[in-house]
Every structure is written in C-alpha cells, then in structure tokens.
Coordinates of C-alpha atoms and ligand atoms in Angstrom, one line a residue:
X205 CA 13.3 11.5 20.5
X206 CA 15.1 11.5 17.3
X207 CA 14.0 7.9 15.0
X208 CA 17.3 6.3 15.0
X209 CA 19.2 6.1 11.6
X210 CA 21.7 3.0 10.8
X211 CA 23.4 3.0 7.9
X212 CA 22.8 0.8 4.8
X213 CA 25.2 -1.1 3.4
X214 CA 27.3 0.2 -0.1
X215 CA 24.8 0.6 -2.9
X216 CA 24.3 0.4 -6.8
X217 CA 20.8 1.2 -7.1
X218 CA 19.5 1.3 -11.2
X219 CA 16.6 2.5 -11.7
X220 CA 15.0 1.6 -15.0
X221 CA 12.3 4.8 -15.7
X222 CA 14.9 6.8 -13.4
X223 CA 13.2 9.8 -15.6
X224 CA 9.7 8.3 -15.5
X225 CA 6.5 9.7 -13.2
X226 CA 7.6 7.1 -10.2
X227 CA 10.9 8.0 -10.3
X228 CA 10.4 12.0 -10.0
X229 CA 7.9 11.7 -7.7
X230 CA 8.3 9.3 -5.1
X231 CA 11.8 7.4 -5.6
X232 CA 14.5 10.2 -5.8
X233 CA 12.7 12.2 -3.7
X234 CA 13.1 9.2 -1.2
X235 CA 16.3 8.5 -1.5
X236 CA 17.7 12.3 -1.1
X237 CA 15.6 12.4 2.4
X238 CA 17.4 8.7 3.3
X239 CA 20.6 10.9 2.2
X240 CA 20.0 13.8 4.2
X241 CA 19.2 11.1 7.3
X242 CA 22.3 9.5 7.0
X243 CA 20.9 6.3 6.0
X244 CA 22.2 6.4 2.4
X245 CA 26.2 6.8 3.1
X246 CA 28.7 8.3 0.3
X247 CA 29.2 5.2 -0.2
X248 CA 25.7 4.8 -2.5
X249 CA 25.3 5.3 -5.8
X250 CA 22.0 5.9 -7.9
X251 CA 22.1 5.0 -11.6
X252 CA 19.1 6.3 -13.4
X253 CA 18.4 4.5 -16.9
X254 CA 16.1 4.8 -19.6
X255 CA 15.3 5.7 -22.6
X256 CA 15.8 9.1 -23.2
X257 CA 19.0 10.6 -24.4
X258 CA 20.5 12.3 -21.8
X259 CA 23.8 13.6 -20.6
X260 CA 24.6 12.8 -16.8
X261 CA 24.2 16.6 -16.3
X262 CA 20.6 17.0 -17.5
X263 CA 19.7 13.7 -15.5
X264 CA 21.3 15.5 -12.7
X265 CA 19.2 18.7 -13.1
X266 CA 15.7 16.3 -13.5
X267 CA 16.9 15.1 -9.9
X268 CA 17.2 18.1 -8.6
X269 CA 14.2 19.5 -9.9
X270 CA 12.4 16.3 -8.7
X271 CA 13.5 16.5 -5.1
X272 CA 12.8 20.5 -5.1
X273 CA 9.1 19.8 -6.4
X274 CA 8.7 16.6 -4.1
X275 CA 10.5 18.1 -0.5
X276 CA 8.8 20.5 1.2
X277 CA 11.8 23.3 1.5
X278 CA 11.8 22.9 5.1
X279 CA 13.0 19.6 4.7
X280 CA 15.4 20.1 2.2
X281 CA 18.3 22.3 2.5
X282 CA 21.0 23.4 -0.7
X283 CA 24.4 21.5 0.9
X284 CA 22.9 17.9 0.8
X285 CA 20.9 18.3 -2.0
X286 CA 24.2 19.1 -3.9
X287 CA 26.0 16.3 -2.1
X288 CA 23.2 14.1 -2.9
X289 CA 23.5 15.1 -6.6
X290 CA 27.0 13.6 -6.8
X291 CA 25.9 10.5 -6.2
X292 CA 23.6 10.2 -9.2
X293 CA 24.6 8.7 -12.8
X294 CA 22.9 8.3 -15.9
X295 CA 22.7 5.5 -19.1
X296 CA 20.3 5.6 -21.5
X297 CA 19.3 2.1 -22.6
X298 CA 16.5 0.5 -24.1
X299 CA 15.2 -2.7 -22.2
X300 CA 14.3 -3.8 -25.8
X301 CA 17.7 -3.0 -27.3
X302 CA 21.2 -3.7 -26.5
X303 CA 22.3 -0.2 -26.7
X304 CA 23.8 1.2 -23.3
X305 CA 23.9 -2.4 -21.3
X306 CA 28.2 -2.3 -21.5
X307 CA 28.1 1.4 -20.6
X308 CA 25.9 0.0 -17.2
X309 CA 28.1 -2.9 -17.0
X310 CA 31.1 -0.7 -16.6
X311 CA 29.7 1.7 -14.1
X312 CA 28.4 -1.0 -11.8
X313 CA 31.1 -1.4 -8.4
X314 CA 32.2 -4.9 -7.6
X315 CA 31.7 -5.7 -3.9
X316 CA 28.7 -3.3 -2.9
X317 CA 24.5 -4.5 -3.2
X318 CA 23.4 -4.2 -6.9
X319 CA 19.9 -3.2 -6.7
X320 CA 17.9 -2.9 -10.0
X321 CA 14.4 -1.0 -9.8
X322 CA 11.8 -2.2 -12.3
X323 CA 10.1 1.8 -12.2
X324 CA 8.7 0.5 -16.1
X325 CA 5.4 -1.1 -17.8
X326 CA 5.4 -4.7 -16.5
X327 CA 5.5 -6.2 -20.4
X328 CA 9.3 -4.7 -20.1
X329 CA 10.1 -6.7 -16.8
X330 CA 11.4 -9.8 -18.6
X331 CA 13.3 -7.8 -21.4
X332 CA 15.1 -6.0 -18.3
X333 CA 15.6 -9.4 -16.5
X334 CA 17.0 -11.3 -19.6
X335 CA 19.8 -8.7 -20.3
X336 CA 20.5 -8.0 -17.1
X337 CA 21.8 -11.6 -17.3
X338 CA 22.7 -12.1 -20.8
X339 CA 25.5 -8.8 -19.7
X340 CA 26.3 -10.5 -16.5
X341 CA 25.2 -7.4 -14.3
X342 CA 23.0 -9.2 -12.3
X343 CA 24.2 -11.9 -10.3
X344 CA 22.9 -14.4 -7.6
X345 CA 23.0 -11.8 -4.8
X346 CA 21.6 -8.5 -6.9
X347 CA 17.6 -8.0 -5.6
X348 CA 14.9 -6.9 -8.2
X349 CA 12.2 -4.1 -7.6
X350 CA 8.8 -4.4 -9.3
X351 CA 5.9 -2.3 -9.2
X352 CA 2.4 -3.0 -9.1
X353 CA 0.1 -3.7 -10.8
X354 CA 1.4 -7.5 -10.6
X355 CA -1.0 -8.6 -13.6
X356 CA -4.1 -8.1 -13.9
X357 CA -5.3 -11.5 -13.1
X358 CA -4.3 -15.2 -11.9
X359 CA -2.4 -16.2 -14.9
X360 CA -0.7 -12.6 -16.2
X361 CA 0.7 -12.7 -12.5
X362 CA 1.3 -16.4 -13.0
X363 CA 3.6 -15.3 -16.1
X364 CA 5.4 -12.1 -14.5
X365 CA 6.1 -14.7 -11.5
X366 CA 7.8 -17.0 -14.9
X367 CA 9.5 -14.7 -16.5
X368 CA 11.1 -13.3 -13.3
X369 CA 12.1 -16.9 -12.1
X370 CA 13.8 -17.8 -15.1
X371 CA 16.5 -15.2 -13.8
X372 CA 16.0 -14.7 -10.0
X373 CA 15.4 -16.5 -7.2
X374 CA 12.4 -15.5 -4.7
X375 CA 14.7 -14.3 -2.2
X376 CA 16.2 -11.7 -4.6
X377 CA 12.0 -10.1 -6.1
X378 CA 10.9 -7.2 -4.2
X379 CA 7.4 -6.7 -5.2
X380 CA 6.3 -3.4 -3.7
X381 CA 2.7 -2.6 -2.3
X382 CA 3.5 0.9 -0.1
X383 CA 0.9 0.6 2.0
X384 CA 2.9 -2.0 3.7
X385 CA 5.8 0.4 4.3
X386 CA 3.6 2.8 6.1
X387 CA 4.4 3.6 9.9
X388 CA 1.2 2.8 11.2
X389 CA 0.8 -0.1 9.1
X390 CA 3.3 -1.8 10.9
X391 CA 2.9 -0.3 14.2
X392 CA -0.4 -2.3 13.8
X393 CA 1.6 -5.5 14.0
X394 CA 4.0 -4.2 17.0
X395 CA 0.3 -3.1 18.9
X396 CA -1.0 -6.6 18.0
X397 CA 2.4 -8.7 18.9
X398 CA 4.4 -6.7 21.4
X399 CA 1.7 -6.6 23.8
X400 CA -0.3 -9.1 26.1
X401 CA -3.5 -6.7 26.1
X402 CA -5.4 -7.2 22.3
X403 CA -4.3 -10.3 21.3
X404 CA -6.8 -12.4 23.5
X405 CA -9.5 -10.3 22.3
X406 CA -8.1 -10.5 18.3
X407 CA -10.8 -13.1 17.3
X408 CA -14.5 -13.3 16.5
X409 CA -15.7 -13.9 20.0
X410 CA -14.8 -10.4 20.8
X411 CA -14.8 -8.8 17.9
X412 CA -17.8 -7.4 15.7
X413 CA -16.2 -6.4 12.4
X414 CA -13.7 -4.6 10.8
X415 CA -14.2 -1.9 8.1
X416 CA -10.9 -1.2 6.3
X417 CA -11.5 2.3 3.9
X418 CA -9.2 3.8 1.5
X419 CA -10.9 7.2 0.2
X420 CA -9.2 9.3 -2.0
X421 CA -10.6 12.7 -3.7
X422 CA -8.4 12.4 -6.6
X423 CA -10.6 11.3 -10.4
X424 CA -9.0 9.3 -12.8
X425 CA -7.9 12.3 -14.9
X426 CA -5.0 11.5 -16.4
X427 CA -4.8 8.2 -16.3
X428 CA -8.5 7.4 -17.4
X429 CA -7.3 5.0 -20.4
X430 CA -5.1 2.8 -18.3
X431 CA -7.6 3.2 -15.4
X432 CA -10.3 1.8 -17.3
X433 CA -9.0 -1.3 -18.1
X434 CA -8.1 -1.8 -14.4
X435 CA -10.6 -0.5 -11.7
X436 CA -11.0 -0.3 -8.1
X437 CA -10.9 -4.3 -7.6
X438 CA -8.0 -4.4 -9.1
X439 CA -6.1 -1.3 -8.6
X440 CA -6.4 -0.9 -5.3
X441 CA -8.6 -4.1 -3.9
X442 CA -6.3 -7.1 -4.7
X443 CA -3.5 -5.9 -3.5
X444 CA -3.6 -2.8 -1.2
X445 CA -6.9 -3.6 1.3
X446 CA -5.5 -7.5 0.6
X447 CA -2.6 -6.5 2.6
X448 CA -4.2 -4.6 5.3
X449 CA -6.4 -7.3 5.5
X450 CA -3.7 -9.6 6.1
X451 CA -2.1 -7.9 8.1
X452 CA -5.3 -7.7 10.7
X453 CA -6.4 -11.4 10.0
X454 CA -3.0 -13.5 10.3
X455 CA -2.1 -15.7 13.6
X456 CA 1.4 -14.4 15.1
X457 CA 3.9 -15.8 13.4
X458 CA 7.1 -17.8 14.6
X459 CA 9.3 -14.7 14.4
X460 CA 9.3 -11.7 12.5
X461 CA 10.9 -12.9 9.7
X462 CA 10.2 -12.2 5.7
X463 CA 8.5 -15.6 5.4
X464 CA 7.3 -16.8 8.3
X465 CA 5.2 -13.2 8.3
X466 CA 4.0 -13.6 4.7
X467 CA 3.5 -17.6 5.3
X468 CA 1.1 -16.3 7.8
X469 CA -0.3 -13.8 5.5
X470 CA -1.1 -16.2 2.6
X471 CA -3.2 -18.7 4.9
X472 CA -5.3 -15.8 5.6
X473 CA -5.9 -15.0 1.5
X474 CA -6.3 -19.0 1.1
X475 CA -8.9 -18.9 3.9
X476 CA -11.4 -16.3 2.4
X477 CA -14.6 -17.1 1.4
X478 CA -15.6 -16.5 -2.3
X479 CA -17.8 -13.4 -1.9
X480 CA -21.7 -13.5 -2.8
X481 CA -22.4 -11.2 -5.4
X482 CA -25.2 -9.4 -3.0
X483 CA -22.5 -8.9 -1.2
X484 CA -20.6 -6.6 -3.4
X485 CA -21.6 -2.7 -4.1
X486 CA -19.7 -1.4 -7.2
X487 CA -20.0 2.7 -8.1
X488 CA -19.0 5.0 -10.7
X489 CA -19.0 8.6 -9.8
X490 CA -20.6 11.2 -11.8
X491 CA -20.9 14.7 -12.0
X492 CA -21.7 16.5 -9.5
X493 CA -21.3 20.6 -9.9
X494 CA -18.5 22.0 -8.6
X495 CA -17.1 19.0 -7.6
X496 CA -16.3 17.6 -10.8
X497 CA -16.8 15.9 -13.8
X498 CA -18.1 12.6 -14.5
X499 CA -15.8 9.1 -14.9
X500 CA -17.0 8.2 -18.7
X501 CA -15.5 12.1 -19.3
X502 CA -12.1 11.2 -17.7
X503 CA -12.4 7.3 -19.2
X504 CA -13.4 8.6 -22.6
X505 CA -15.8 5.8 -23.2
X506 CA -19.2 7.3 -22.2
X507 CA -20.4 3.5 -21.8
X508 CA -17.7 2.8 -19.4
X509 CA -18.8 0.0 -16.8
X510 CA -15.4 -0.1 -15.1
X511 CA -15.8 0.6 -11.1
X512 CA -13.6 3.7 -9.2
X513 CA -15.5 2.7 -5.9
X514 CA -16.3 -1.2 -4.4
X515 CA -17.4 -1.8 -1.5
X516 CA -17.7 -5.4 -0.3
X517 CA -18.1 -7.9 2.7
X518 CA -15.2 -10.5 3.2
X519 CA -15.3 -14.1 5.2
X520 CA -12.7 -15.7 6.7
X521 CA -13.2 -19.4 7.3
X522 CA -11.1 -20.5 10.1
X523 CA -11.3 -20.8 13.5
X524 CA -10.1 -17.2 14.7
X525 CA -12.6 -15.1 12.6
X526 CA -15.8 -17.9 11.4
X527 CA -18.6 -15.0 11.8
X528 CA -16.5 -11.7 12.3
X529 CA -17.2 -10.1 8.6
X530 CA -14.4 -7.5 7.0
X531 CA -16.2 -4.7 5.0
X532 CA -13.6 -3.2 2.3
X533 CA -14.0 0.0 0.9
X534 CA -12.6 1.8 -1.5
X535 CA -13.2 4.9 -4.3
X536 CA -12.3 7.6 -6.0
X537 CA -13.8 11.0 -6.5
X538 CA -15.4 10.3 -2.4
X539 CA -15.6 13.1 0.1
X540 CA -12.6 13.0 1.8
X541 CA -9.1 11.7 1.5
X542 CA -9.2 9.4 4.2
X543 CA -7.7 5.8 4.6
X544 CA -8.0 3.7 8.3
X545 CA -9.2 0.3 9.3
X546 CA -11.1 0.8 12.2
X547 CA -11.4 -2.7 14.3
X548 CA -14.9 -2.5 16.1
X549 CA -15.3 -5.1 19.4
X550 CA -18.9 -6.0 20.2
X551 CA -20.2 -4.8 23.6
X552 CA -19.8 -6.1 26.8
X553 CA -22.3 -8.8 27.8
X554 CA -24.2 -6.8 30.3
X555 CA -24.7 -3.5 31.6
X556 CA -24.3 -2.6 35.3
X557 CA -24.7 1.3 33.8
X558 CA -28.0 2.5 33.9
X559 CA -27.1 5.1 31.3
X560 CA -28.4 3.8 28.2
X561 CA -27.0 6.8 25.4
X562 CA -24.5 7.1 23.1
X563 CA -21.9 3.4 21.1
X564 CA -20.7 1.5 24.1
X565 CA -18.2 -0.4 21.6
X566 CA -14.3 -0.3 21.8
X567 CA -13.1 1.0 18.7
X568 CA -9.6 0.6 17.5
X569 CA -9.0 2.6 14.6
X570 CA -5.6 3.1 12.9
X571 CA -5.4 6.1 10.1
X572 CA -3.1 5.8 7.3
X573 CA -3.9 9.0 5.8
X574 CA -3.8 11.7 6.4
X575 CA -2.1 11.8 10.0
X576 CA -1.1 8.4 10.3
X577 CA -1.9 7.2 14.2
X578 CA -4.2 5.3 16.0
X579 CA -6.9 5.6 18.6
X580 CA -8.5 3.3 21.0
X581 CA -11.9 4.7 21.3
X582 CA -13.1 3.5 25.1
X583 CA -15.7 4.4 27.6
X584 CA -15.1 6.4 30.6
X585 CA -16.9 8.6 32.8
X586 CA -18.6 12.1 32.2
X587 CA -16.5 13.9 33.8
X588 CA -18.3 16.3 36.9
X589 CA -20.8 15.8 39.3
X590 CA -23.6 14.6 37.9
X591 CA -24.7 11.4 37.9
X592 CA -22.8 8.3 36.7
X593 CA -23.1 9.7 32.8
X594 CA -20.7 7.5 30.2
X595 CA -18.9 8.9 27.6
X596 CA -16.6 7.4 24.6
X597 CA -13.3 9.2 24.2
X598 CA -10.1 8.5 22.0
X599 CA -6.8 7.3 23.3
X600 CA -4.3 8.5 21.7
X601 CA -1.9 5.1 21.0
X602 CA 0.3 7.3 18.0
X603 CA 2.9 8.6 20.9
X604 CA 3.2 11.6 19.1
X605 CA 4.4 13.4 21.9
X606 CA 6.9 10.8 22.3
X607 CA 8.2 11.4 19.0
X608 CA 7.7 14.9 19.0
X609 CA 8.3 17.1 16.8
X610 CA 10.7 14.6 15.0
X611 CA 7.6 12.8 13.4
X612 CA 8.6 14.7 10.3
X613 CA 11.7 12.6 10.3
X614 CA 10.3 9.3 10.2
X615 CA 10.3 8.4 6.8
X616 CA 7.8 7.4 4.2
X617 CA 7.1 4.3 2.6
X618 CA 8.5 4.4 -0.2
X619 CA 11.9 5.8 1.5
X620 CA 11.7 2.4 4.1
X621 CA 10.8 -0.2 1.2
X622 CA 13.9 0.9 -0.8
X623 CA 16.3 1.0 2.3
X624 CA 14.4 -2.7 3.1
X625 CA 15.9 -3.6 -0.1
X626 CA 19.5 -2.7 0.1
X627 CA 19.2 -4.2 3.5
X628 CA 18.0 -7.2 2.2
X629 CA 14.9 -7.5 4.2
X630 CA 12.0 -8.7 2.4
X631 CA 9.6 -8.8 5.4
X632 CA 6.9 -5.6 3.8
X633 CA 7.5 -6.9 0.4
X634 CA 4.6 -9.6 -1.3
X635 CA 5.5 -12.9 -2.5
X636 CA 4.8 -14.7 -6.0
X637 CA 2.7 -16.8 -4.0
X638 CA 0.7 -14.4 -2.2
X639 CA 0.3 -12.7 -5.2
X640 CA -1.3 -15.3 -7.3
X641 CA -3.0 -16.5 -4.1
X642 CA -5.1 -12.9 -4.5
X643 CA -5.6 -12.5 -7.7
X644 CA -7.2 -16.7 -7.3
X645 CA -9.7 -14.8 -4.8
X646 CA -10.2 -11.9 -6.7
X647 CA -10.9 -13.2 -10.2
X648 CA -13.9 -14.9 -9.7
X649 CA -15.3 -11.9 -8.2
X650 CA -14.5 -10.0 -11.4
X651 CA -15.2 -12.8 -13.9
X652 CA -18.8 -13.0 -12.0
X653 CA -19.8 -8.9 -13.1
X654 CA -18.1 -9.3 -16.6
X655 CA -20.1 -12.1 -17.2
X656 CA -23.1 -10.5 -16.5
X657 CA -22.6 -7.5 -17.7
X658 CA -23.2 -6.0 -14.4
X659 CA -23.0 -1.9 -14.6
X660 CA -21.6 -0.1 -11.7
X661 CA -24.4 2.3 -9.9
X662 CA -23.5 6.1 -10.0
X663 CA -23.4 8.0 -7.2
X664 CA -22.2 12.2 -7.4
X665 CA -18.4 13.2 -7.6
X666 CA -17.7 14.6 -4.1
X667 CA -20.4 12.6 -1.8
X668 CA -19.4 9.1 0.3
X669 CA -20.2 6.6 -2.3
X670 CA -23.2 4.9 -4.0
X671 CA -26.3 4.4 -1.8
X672 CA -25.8 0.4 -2.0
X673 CA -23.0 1.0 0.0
X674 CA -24.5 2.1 2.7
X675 CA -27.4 -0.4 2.6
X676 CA -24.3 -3.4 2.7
X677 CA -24.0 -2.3 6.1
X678 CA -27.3 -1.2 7.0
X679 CA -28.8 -5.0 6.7
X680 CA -26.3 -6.2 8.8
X681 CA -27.3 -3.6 11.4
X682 CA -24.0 -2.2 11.4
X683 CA -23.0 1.7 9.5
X684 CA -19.7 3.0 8.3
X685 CA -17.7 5.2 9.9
X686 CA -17.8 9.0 8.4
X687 CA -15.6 9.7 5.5
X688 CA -13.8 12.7 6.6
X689 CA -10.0 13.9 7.1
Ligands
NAD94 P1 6.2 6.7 -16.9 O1 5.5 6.4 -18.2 O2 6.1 8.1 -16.3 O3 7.8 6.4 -17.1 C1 8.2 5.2 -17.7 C2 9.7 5.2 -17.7 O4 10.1 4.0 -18.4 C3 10.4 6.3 -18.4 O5 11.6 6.7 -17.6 C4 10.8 5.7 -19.7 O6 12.0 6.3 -20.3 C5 11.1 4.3 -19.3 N1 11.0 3.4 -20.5 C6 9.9 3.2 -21.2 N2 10.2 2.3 -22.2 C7 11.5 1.9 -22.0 C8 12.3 1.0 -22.7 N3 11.9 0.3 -23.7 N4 13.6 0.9 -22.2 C9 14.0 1.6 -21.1 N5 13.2 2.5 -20.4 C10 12.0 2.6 -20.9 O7 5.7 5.6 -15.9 P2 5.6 5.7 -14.3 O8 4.4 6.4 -13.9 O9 6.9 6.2 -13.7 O10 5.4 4.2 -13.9 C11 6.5 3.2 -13.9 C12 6.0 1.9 -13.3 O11 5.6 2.1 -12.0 C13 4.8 1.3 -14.0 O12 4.8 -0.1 -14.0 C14 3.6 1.8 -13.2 O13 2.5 1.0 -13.3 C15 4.2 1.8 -11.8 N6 3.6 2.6 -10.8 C16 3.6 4.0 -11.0 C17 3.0 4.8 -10.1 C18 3.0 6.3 -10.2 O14 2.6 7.0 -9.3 N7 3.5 6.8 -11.3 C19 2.4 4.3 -8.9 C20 2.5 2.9 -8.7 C21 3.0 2.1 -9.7

C-alpha cells in the first residue's frame, strides 16, 4: 500500500543557513525526497540564503552534493534530482546587514506561501525577523521556522518568544522538535485515540510506569564547546523526552487540532512535580578502551561537570497518573543507539495460572530508533502439549506488512514538519507557551546541581550508563529495559 501523497500548496521556502550543517543534512535532503514524492509540485521554490558569497550555480552544486551524500542511491535517481535542482535559488545576505534583502525581495512570488526557515544561531533570529519586515517580505500570512535549542532557560526562551512576537503572530512560529514528526510518534496518538481498547487502561490504576529512553552512541566530538554549555537536560531532556512525555500523559483532546493538542500538552508540563534531587542520576562518560575517549577530551575542559547522560523519575499530579512514575533517560556515548518509550501495565490482580515463571506484565513499547514500530508484549500459551506453560510474546502493532515494502516511502521528520508548514498545520510544532512552560520545570532542576556544585558520576564510554542509574530503578523494585538495537 503506497502512503498517499497530496500536494502542497505553491511555495517560497528561504532558508537562512541554506549552506549551513542543517541545511545539507537534513533540510534539502528532505525536500528533494518530498520532490521526488510528488508532494513538492513545480510549483515550489527553495531559496537558500546566507552568508557566503555564492553564485546560484555553486549553491546548486552544494544541493546536489547534499542530496547525493544524504539519499541512499536507491532512493534517489539522476532525472528528479536535476528537476529538483531547478527549483533552487540563491542570495547571499547577512541577517546583520542590509546587503542582499532587495535582491530576496524581488525573487519572492506574490500569491504562493512564503515560508522563511530560521536554520541559524538563535541570537540571529530577531535580526532575521526585523528585516524581514523592515523589507516588507514577510507579511501577516508568511510562517517562521526555528530551531532548537529554544533558550537555554525560562527567560532566554522568554526573550526569543519577544523578539519573535514583535513581528509574528503565534499562528505564523513553527518551533521544530523532530521527534514529534516521527511516524511512530504519532501513531502513538492514533493507537491511543482511534481505538476503544488502551484508553480505559491509560491511567495509573492500570498502569505501573513508563520508561521513555533516548540512547545514542554518538560522543560530543565536534561539538564539545557548544555541548558543554548545554548538556543532556537541556539538549535533549526539556524538550525532546518533554514531548514524548506529553504526548503519553495528555487527556484526549477536543479534536485534533494544533491547539487544542498542545493545550492538552501544556497541562501535562504544568502538572509535573518538581523532581527530588535523589531522584535524579547525572553521568559523564569516560574512556573506556576501544570504545572511546573520554567527555572532558571532547569538552576540552578536563574539569567539565556538564552531564551527556540523566536519568530521572517524573510525577504527574493529577487525577489520571497521581502514583504512576515516568523514568526519563537519556545519554551519549551508551551501548546502543536505541530510543522507545516502553508503557509497562501492572499485573493482573490474581492468578488462576499455576505457572509462576517468567514478567506477567503487558508491555507496550513503541521504538523510535532504529526501526520505528511498536509492540504489545502479552501473554499467551506455550505452544505444544505440555502442560498449561505461559509465555510473553510481541505483537507486532507496526503493520509493516501492511505497508510493505513501501515503508521506505514514508517520509522522515524532518520531510513531514516542513510540508506541516507550507500546509499550515502547526499541530507537531511546540508553542511559546509550552516552551517556557518546560524550561519553568526544568530550571530548577538545573539551578538545584549548579548550586551545589554537584559533579556528574562517570561511567565507561560504550556501557548502559552510570551505576546510579540503575539503582533509581532498582529501589523502586522496577529495572530498565536493555539498551540494545
Ligand atoms: P552551521 O554553523 O553549520 O550553519 C550556519 C549557517 O548560518 C550557515 O549557512 C551560515 O552562512 C549562516 N549564517 C551565519 N551567520 C549568518 C549571518 N550573519 N547572516 C546570514 N547567515 C548567516 O549551523 P547548523 O548546524 O546548520 O545549525 C543551524 C541552526 O540549527 C542552529 O540554531 C542549530 O542550533 C540548529 N540545529 C542544528 C542541528 C544540526 O544537526 N546541525 C540540529 C538541530 C538544531
């Protein structure tokens, strides 16, 4: 079953950074698959602007050579990626300056969706906004696209929220976080809404916990000065797990609908508890052989006490989930590249089975990474003769025989969240307010170890995270699931 395609709308899309690390890696590579699809028509247009000095020729050749690098050559094939190529343009500007703004002005169509993507450092997001209005480019129906981070606490998001409002309205700010444009991500919601069967069950008196891991193998190489500043809290924590947690937590809401969802949403980040510091496991990885060098080598302060792995337990205080504990996770450097929230219900009250071994729990666990998909893991009988033996087996609830082998047409997150925008649907995107409403969780935790000069504990490049970690659990009676692909 071929994923339907319908086509967007007439498009100006400027990206600011079009030559940046974003933009070759994810964004054009995105937009040639939506091309290929049929989703982008010949009727959209991608401007790339920034800095550098380019011809439209040479933008034209980065774009290839993006797409080339970032499509595996099954999926790409020479006739579209040349027909793709024609839609592209190029202006060098400066957000700072007011060199190339006309030059935009007079490339920008009247009468199709002007889309403008923020791929730049956030202190550049007001520059861009201010000109894009001081050169009437932007106007009351053009959308914005910004980029995490979103400040790094309560009152930088506060000001990037400002300084965007003094030119747009709400409805017109697409603040990305990918993880919500995942297919799983919102299958989860379809699973949870579109049927009768979990919803009565979606609430502490059935359900135990919820561990929601994000593993990834990658260090911080690279990126080790800005990644030092930042951590796992909030690179990845605030905003990422928020989500999912959201996502998991919220009541259904009126209609699926960009702000009745993310209403929903934000009650569930008002509702969290402020979490106990005994409650909290930070870890820094070292080195470990083989498997790699040490964070203060990639951080290049050897006295670093930034995190790359957290692991905490979250409350929610309202009626649906008072005593049902969330246990985030998240690292770099770990075992395994491997992200999933795994939704554990407690057993049933009594056992008419005299067969005592083996987890008697219903486990619904959906992956992110790699092979997105879910499982329902539920008991059954041993199959054969013997006696009445009980056995836990996955149900398979991706459908990927229903979608066959077309699964490689679905497309990635990044690929839906821009066609979201040119369609105008804001519905996977975060709000200002949900936004602040995380970083007001999220800074108290972090102002709490600053203040006390907490230092993270180490635990070896390679393994599943710091020991602590695994205690957090452990005297709850409870374990994580394995790290593993
Ligand atoms: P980058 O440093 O690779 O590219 C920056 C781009 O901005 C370049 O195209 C550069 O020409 C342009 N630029 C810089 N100063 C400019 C100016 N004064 N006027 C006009 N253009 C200017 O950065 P990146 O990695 O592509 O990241 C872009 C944004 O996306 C950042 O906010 C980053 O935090 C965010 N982000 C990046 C990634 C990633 O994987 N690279 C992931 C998530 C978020």
């Amino acid at each position: 079953m071929a994923p339907r395609v319908i086509p967007v709308d007439p498009f100006d899309l400027v990206i600011f950074g079009g030559t940046g690390d974003l933009a070759r890696r994810k964004i054009l590579p995105g937009l040639y698959r939506r091309f290929q699809a049929g989703q982008m028509t010949d009727a959209g247009r991608i401007i790339g602007a920034a800095r550098a000095d380019l011809t439209e020729e040479s933008f034209r050749a980065f774009v290839r050579e993006a797409v080339e690098e970032f499509t595996p050559a099954a999926r790409r094939d020479e006739a579209s990626l040349a027909e793709f190529l024609k839609h592209i343009r190029y202006v060098a500007i400066d957000a700072k300056g007011e060199g190339g703004w006309p030059q935009l002005k007079a490339l920008m169509r009247a009468d199709v969706v002007r889309a403008f993507y923020f791929s730049v450092a956030p202190a550049l997001f007001g520059d861009l906004a201010e000109r894009l209005h001081a050169h009437a480019i932007a106007d009351a129906q053009s959308r914005i696209v910004v980029e995490k981070p979103f400040g790094r606490d309560l009152e930088t998001a506060r000001a990037l929220n400002a300084v965007l409002a003094q030119h747009f309205d709400e409805h017109q700010i697409y603040r990305i976080d990918h993880y919500l444009g995942k297919e799983t991500v919102q299958n989860l919601m379809a699973v949870r809404f579109a049927n009768i069967l979990f919803e009565p069950l979606w609430k502490a008196e059935y359900i135990d916990h919820v561990q929601i891991t994000v593993a990834e193998t990658v260090d911080v190489s690279g990126r080790g000065a800005y990644y030092d500043k930042s951590g796992a809290m909030r690179d990845m924590v605030q905003n990422h797990l928020m989500q999912l947690l959201c996502l998991i937590a919220m009541e259904p809401p009126y209609h699926f609908d960009p702000d009745a969802v993310r209403d929903e949403k934000l009650k569930v980040i008002r509702a969290l508890d402020p979490v106990a510091p005994e409650d909290i496991v930070r870890g820094q990885y070292r080195a470990n052989g083989k498997a790699g060098d040490s964070y203060a080598d990639h951080a290049e302060n050897p006295e670093s006490r930034t995190e790359s792995y957290i692991a905490l337990k979250a409350h929610i205080s309202n009626w649906r989930w008072k005593g049902t504990p969330f246990y985030l996770r998240t690292g770099k450097k770990l075992r395994a590249r491997s992200s999933e929230i795994a939704i554990t219900f407690k057993e049933p009250p009594h056992s008419i089975f005299d067969d005592e071994r083996g987890w008697r729990e219903n486990v619904l666990v959906i992956r992110l990474q790699p092979n997105e998909g879910m499982n329902l893991m539920v008991m059954i009988k041993e199959p054969g003769p013997g006696g009445m033996r009980l056995m836990q087996v996955p149900l398979d609830m991706s459908f990927a025989e229903t979608v066959g082998a077309d699964l490689d047409d679905v497309p990635d997150a990044y690929e839906r969240l821009i066609m979201d925008v040119i369609r105008g649907n804001q519905t996977l995107f975060m709000r200002g307010d949900e936004v602040e409403a995380a970083w007001a969780w999220a800074d108290p935790i972090i102002q709490g170890w600053e203040t006390r000069g907490d230092r993270p504990q180490l635990y070896d490049a390679g393994s599943s995270g710091p020991e602590d970690a695994l205690m957090l659990m452990h005297r709850d009676g409870r374990r994580w699931r394995d790290i593993r692909e």
